[in-house]
Tab-separated table of C-alpha atoms in Angstrom:
chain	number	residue	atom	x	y	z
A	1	UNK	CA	0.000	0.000	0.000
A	2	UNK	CA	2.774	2.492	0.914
A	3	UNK	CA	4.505	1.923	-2.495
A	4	UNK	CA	1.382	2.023	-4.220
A	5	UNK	CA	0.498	5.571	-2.824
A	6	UNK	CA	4.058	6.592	-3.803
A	7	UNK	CA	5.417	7.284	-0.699
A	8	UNK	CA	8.790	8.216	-0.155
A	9	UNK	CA	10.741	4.906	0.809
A	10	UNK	CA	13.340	6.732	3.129
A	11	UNK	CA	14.352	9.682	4.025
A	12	UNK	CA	17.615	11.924	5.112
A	13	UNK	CA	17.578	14.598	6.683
A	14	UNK	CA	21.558	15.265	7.739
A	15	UNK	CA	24.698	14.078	5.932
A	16	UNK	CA	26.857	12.113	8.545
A	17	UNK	CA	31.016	12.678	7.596
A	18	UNK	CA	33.102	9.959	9.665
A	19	UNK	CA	36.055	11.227	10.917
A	20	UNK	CA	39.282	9.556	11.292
A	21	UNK	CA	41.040	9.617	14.895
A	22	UNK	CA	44.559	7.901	15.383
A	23	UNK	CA	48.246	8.464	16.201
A	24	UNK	CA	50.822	8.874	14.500
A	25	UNK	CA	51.693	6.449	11.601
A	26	UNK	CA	48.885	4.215	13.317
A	27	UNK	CA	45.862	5.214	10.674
A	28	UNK	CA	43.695	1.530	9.911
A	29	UNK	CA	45.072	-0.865	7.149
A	30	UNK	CA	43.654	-3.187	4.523
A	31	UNK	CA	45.628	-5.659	3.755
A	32	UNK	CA	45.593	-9.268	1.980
A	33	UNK	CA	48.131	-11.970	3.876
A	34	UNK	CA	51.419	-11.947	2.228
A	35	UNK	CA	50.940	-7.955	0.870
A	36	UNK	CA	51.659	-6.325	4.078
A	37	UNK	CA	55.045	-4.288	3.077
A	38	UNK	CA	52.585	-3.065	0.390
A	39	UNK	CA	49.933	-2.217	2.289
A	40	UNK	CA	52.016	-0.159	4.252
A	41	UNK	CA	53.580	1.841	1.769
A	42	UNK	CA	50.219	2.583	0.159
A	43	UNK	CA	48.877	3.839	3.631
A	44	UNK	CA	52.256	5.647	3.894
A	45	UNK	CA	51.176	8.117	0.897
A	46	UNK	CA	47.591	8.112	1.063
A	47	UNK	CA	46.177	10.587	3.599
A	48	UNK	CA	43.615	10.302	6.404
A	49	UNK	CA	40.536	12.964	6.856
A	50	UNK	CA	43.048	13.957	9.419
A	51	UNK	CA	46.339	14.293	8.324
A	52	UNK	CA	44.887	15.775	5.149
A	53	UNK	CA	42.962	18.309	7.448
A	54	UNK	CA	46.547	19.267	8.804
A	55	UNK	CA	47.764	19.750	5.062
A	56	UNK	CA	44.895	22.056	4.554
A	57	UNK	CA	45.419	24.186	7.127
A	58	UNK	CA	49.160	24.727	5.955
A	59	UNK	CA	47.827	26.035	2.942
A	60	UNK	CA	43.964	27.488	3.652
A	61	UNK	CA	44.585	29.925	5.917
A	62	UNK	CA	40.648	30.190	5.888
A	63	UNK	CA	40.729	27.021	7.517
A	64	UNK	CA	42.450	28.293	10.435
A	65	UNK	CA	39.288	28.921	12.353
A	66	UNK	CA	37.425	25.908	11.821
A	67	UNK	CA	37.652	22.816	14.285
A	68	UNK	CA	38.127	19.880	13.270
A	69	UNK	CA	34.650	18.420	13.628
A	70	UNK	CA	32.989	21.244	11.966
A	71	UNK	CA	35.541	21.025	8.253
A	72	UNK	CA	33.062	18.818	6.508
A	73	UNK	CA	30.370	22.022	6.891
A	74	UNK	CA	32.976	23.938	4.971
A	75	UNK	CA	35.249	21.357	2.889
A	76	UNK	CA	34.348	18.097	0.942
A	77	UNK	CA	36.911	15.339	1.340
A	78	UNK	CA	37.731	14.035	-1.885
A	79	UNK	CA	38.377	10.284	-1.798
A	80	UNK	CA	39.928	10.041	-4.835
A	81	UNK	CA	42.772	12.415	-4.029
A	82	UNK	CA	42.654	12.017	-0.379
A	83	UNK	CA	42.255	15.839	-0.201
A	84	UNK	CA	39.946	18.801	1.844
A	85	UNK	CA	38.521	20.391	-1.319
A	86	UNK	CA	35.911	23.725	-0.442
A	87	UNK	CA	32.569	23.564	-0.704
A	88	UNK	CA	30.661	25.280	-3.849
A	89	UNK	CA	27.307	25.270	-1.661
A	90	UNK	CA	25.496	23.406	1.081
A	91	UNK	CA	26.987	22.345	4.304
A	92	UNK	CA	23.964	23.761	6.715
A	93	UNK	CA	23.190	19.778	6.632
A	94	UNK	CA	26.334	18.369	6.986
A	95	UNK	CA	27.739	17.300	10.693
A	96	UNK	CA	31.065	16.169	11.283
A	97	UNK	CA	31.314	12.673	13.805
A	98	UNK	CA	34.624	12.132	15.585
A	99	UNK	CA	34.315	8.485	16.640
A	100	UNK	CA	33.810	7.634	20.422
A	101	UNK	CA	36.988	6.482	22.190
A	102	UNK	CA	37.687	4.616	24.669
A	103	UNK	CA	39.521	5.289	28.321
A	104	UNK	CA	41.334	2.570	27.955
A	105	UNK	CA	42.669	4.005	24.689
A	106	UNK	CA	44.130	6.417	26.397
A	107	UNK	CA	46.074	8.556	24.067
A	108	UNK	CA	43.533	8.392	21.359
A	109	UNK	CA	40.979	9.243	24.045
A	110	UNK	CA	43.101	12.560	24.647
A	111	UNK	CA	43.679	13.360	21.202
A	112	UNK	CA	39.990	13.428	20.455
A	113	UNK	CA	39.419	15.586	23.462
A	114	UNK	CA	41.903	17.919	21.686
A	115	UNK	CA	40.247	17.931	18.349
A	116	UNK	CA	37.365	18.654	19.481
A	117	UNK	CA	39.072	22.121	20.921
A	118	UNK	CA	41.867	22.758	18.943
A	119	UNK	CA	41.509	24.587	15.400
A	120	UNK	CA	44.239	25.671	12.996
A	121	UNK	CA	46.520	22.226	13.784
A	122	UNK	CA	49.370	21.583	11.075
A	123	UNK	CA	50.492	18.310	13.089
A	124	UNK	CA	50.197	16.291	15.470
A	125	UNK	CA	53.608	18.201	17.108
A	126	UNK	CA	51.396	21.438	16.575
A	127	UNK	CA	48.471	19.378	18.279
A	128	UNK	CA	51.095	18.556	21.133
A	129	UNK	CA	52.802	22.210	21.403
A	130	UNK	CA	51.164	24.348	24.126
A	131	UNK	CA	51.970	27.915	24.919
A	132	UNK	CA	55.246	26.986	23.158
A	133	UNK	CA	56.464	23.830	24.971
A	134	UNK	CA	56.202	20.673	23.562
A	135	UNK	CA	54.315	17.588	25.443
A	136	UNK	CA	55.064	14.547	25.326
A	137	UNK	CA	51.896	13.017	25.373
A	138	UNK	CA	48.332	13.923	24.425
A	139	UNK	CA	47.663	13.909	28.146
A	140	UNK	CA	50.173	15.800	29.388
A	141	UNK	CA	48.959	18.527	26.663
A	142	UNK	CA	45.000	17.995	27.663
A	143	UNK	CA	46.752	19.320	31.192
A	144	UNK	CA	48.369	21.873	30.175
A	145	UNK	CA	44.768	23.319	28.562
A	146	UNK	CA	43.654	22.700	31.867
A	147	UNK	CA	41.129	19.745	30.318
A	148	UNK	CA	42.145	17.674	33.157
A	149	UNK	CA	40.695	19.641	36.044
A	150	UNK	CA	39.132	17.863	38.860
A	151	UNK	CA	36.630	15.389	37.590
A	152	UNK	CA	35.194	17.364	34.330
A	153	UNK	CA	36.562	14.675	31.907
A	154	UNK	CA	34.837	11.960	33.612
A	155	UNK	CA	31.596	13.829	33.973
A	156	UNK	CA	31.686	14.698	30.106
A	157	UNK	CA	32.590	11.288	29.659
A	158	UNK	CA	29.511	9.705	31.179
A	159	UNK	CA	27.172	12.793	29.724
A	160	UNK	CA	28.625	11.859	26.383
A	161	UNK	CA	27.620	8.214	26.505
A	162	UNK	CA	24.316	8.689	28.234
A	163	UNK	CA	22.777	10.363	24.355
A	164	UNK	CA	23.260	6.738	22.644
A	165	UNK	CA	24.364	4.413	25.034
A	166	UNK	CA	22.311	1.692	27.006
A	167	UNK	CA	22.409	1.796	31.277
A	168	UNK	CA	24.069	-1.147	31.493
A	169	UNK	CA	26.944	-0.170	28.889
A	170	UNK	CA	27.041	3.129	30.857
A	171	UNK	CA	27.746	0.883	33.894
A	172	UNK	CA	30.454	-0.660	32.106
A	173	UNK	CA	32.063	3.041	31.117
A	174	UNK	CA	31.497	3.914	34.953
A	175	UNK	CA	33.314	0.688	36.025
A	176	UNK	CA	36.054	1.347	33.917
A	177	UNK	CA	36.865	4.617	34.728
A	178	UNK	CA	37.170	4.074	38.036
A	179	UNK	CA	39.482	1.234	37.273
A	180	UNK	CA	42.101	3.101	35.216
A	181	UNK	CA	40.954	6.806	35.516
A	182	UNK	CA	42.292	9.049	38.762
A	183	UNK	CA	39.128	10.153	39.777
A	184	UNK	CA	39.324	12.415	42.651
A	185	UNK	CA	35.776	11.661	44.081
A	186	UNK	CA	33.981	8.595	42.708
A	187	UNK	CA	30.853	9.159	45.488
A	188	UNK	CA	30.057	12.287	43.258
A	189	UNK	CA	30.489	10.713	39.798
A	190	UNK	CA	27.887	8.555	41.028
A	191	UNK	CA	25.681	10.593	42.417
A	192	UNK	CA	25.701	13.119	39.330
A	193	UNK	CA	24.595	10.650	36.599
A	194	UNK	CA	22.531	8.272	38.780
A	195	UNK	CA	19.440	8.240	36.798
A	196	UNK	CA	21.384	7.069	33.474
A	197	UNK	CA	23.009	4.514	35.352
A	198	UNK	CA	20.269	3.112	37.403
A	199	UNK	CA	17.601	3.763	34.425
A	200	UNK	CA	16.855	-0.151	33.347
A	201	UNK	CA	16.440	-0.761	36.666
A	202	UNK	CA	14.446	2.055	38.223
A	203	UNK	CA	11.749	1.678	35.136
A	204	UNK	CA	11.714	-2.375	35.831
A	205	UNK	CA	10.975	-1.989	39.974
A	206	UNK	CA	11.425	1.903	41.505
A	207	UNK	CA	13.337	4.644	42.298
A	208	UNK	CA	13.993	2.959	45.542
A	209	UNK	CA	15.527	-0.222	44.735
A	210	UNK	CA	16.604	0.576	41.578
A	211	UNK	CA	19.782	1.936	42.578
A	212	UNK	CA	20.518	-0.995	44.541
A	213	UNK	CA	20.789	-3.380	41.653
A	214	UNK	CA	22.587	-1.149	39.535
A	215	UNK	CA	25.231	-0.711	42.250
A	216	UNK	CA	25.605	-4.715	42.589
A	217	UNK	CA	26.006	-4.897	39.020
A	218	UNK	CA	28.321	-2.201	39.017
A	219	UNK	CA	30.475	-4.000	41.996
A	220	UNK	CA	30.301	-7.322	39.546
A	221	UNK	CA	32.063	-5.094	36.681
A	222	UNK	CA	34.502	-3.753	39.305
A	223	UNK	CA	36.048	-7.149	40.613
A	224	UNK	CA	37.973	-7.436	36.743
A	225	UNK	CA	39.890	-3.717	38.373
A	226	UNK	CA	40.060	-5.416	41.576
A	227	UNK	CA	37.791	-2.978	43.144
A	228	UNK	CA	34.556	-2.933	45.566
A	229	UNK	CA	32.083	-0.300	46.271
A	230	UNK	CA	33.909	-0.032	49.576
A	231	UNK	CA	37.110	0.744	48.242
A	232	UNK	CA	35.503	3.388	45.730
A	233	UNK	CA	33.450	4.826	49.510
A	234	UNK	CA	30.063	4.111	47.523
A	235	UNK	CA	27.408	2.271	49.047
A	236	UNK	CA	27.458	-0.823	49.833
A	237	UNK	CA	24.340	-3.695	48.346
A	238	UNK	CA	24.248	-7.259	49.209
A	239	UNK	CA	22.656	-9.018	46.079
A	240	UNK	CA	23.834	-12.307	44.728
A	241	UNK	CA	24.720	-12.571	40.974
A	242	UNK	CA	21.954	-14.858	40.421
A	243	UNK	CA	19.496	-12.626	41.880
A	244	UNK	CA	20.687	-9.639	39.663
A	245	UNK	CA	20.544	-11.506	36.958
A	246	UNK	CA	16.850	-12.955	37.356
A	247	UNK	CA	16.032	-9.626	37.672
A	248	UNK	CA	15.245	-9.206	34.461
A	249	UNK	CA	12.694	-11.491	35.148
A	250	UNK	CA	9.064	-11.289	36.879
A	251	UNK	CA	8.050	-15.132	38.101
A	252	UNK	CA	4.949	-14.267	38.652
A	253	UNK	CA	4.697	-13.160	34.667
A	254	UNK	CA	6.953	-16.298	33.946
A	255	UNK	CA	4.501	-18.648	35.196
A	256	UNK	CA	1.536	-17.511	33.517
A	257	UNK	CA	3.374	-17.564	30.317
A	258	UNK	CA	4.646	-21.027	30.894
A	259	UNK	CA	1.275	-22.541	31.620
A	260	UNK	CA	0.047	-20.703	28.516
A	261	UNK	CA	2.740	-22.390	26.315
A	262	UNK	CA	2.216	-25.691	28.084
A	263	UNK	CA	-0.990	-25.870	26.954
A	264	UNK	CA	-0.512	-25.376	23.540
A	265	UNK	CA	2.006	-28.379	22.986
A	266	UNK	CA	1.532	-31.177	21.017
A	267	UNK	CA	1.754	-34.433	22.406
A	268	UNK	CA	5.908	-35.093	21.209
A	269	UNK	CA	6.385	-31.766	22.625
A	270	UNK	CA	5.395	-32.310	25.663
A	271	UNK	CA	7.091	-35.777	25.937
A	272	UNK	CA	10.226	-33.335	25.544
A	273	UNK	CA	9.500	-30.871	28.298
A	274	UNK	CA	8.890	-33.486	30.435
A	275	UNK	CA	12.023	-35.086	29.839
A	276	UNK	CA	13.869	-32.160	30.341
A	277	UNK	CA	12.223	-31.080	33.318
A	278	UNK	CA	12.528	-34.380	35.157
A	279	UNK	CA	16.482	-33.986	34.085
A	280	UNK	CA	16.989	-30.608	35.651
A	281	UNK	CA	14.731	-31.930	38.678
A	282	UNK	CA	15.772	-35.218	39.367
A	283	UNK	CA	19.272	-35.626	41.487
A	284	UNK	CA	19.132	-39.306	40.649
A	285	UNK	CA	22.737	-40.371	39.405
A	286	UNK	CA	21.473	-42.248	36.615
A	287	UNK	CA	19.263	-39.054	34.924
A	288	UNK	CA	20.404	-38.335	31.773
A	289	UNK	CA	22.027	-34.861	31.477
A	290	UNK	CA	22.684	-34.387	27.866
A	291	UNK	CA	19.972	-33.803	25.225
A	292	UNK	CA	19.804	-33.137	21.502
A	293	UNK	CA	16.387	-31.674	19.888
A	294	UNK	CA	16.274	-32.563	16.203
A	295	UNK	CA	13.624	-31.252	13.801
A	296	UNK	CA	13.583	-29.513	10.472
A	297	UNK	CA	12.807	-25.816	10.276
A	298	UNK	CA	9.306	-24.988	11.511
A	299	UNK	CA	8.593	-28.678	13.717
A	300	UNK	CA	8.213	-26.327	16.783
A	301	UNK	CA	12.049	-26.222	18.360
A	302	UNK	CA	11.893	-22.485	19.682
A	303	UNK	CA	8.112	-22.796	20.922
A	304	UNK	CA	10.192	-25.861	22.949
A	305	UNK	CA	12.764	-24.030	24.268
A	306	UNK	CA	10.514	-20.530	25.013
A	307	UNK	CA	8.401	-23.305	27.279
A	308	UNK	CA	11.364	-25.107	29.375
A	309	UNK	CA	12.551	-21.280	29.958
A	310	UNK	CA	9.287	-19.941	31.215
A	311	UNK	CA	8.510	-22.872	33.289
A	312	UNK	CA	11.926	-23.234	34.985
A	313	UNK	CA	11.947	-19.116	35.118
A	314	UNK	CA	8.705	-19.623	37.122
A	315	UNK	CA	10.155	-21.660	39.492
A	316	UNK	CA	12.228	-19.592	40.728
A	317	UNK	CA	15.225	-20.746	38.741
A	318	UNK	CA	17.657	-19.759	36.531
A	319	UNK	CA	18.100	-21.055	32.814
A	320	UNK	CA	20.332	-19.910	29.812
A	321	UNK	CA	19.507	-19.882	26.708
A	322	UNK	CA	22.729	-19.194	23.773
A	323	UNK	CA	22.644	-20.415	20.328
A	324	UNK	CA	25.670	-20.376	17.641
A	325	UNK	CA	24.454	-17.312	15.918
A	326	UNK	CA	22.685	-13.802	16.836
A	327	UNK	CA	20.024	-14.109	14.917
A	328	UNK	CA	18.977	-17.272	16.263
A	329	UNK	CA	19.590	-15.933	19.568
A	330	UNK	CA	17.222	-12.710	19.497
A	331	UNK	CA	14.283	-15.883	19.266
A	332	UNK	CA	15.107	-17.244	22.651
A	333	UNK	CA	13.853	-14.663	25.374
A	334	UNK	CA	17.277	-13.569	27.500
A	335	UNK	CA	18.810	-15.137	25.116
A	336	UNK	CA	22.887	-14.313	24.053
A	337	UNK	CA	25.324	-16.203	21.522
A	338	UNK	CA	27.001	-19.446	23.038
A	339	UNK	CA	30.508	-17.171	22.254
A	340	UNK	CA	29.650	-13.948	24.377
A	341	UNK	CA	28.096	-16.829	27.217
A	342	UNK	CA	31.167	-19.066	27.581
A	343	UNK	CA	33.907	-16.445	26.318
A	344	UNK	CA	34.839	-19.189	23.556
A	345	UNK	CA	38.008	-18.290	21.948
A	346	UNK	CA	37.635	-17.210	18.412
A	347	UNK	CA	40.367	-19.356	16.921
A	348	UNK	CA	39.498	-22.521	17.909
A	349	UNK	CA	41.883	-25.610	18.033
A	350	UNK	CA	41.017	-29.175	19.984
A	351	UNK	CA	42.829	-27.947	23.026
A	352	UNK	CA	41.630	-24.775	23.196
A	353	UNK	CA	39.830	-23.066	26.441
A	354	UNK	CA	37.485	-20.683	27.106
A	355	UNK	CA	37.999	-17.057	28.576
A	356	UNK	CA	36.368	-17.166	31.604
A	357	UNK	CA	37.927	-16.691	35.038
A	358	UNK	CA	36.702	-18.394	38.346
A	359	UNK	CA	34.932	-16.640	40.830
A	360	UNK	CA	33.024	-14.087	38.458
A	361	UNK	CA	29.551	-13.233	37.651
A	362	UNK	CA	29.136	-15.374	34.741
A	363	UNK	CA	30.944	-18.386	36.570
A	364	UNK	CA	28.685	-18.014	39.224
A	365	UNK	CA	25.296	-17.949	36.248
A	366	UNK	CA	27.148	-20.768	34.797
A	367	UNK	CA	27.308	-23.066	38.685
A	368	UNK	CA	23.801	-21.776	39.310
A	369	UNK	CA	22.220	-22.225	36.372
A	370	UNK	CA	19.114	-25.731	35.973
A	371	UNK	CA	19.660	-26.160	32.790
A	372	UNK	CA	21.558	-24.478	29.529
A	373	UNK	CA	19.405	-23.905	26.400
A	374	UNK	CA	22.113	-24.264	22.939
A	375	UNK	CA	20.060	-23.520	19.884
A	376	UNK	CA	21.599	-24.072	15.919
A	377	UNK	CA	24.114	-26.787	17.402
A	378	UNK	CA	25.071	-28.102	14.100
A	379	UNK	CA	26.326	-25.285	12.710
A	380	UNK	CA	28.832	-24.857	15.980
A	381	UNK	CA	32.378	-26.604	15.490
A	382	UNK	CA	32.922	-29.888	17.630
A	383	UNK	CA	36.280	-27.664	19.159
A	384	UNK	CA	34.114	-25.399	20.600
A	385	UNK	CA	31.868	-27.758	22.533
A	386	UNK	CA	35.206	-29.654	23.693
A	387	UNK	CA	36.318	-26.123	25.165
A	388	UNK	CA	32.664	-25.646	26.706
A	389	UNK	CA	33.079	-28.792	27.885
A	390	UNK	CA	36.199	-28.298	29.627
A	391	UNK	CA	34.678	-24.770	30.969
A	392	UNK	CA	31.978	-26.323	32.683
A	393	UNK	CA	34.070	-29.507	34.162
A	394	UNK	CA	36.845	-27.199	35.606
A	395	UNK	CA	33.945	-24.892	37.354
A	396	UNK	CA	31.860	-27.617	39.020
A	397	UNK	CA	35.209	-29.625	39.408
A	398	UNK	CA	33.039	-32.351	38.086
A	399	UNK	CA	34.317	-34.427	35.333
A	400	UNK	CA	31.294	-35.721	33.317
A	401	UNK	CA	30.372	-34.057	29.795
A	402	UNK	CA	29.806	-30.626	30.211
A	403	UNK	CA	30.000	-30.486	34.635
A	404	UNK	CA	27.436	-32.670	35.055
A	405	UNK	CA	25.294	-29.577	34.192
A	406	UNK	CA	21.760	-30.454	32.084
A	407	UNK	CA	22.072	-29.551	28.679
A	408	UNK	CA	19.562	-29.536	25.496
A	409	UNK	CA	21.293	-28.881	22.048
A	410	UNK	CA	19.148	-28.195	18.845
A	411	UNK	CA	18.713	-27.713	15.461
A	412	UNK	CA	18.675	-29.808	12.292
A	413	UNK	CA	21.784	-31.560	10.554
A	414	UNK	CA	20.000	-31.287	6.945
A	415	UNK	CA	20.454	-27.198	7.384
A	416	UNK	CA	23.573	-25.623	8.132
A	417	UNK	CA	27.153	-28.014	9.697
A	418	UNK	CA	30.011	-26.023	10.553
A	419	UNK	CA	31.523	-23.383	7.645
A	420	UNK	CA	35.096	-24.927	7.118
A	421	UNK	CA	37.207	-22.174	4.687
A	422	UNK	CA	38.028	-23.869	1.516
A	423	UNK	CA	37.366	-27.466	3.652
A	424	UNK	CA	36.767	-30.530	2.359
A	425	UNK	CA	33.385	-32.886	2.698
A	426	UNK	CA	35.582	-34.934	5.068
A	427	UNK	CA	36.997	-31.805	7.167
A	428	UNK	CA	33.753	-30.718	7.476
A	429	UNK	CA	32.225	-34.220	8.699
A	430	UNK	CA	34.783	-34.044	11.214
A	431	UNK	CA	34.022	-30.680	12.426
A	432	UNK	CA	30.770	-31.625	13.705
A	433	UNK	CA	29.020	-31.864	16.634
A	434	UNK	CA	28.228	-36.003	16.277
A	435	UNK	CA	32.456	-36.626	16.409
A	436	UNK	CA	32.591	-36.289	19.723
A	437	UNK	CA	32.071	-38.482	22.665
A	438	UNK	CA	28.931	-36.822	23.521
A	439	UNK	CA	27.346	-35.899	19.965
């Protein structure tokens, strides 16, 4: 109907211009394996938004005026000749975008504080020069501005983040500022962007309690800094992990929704939640703990899996669902890929172990958890299950498959097996899930 009545498709308002922020001889390179040497001589001559912007102002003194952020109002960067060229007309539309750095990027964090500031720059030694002397860092020369002041970084820091970034990845900036920033008074970087922070969780229960959990989450980020609240003098909460994270949860609403599914199963899938449920329930040594759900596309798999995690969810309990790709994971509700879940290693051999520590929030999901959900197993490769496995024996210090810890896998072996580069039928046989001791 919309196309039929014309209507425009899309529409853009604003023309974005990315622009480039690195070091010295550190701009991004393409390269092919076996051309690097090339690759870097071709970066060596062709010029950034940046270092091009420092050419023009050697030669525009027009340009002198103009920060950084605001040259694509005024200039078009020509691609072809790497080059600042003026504008004939337009530019009211056009906004420059410096991308966001982080902290932990430290001098690429300070140069973009500079750029943002600084007009007229011929270099970066002209970037570092201030009132004549030389720095020799991008911090040191943010100090000498007087940038550094007290806590005003931090705050614009935080103030900057809050326009497009989520609570809990504000939580995450707040966490790691106080882990390798010197802030002078952490109580009052909480205090002044509170309601950012605690947002998710003030909407989900009050203004009350909402603070609490985001502080407990907040003293989960801090343990990779080896910090507390108490260290940082903020205030002190007492909530488990597992309680944090089946916060997100209401069991009330769980249960409802799990006797609604229930009810709508067919008589094999029922035979399969019951299975499952007697698994996670039963502490009888001879229970079965590992499961595979096979079915072609559209048998009823997710509708499975969305009932075992309501019905466990309304008991009070804690599931997790993962599956080998994002997309497939957005259908499970709470539901994260099996690599973000079990930090598993992105180059994958048959000894290789995942990258999580001991003693941490997910370890603790992981020891707590009734049952663990893996959707699109097939198209994971058998390494990664034998580091999974490994994970979950070395946490429960229990050595049957996967810790002893109930597990359903799913999917369907006549879709998708494992993407082997260039492999061969039998490389690719051998990748999968069913060679291994417990596929």
């Amino acid at each position: 109907m919309w196309r039929l009545n014309e209507f425009n498709l899309s529409h853009k308002s604003h023309t974005v211009v990315r622009l480039a922020v690195h070091l010295p001889q550190q701009q991004p390179i393409v390269y092919q394996d076996g051309q690097e040497a090339q690759a870097i001589e071709r970066a060596a001559l062709r010029k950034t938004t940046l270092t091009s912007w420092f050419e023009l102002n050697k030669n525009d003194p027009s340009a002198h005026n103009i920060s950084y952020s605001d040259i694509p109002q005024y200039y078009v960067f020509d691609k072809s000749t790497t080059n600042w060229k003026k504008r004939q007309r337009g530019g009211q539309n056009v906004i420059g975008r410096l991308p966001v750095v982080s902290i932990l990027d430290s001098e690429r964090y300070y140069l973009r504080m500079l750029l943002l500031r600084k007009s007229g720059a011929i270099s970066f030694d002209d970037i570092l020069t201030v009132n004549g002397l030389r720095c020799i860092t991008f911090q040191q020369a943010c100090q000498e501005y007087g940038l550094l002041r007290g806590d005003q970084q931090w705050h614009d820091a935080l103030n900057e983040a809050a326009q497009f970034q989520s609570p809990r990845q504000l939580r995450m900036l707040f966490a790691m500022i106080c882990g390798f920033g010197e802030v002078e008074d952490v109580p009052d970087l909480w205090v002044q962007h509170q309601v950012s922070l605690c947002e998710d969780f003030v909407h989900r229960y009050s203004e009350q309690t909402g603070p609490h959990y985001a502080l407990a989450d907040i003293e989960e980020l801090l343990t990779s800094y080896n910090l507390s609240l108490q260290k940082l003098h903020l205030p002190t909460v007492d909530l488990p992990a597992s309680v944090l994270e089946r916060a997100n949860f209401d069991v009330v609403e769980e249960q409802a929704k799990a006797n609604s599914y229930t009810m709508q199963l067919n008589s094999e899938q029922r035979n399969v939640v019951e299975i499952l449920l007697s698994a996670v329930y039963n502490n009888a040594a001879d229970t079965p703990k590992c499961y595979f759900l096979d079915g072609p596309a559209g048998t009823g798999k997710t509708f499975v899996y969305s009932t075992l995690l309501h019905t466990i969810r309304g008991r009070g309990d804690d599931v997790i669902p993962v599956a080998s790709t994002g997309i497939a994971a957005t259908l499970l509700i709470g539901g994260r890929t099996a690599h973000s879940v079990f930090k598993i290693p992105i180059d994958l051999n048959a000894t290789s172990t995942c990258n999580l520590k001991p003693n941490t929030k997910e370890a603790d999901m992981l020891l707590k958890t009734k049952l663990i959900v893996w959707d699109e197993a097939p198209m994971t490769h058998v390494h990664a299950f034998l580091a999974v496995d490994r994970l979950l024996q070395d946490l429960t210090k229990c050595k049957e498959p996967f810790g002893g810890k109930v597990i359903l896998l799913g999917g369907d072996f006549r879709q998708v097996l494992p993407v082997i580069l260039r492999g061969s039928r039998t490389l690719t046989v051998a990748s999968s899930l069913k060679n291994t001791l417990f596929g």
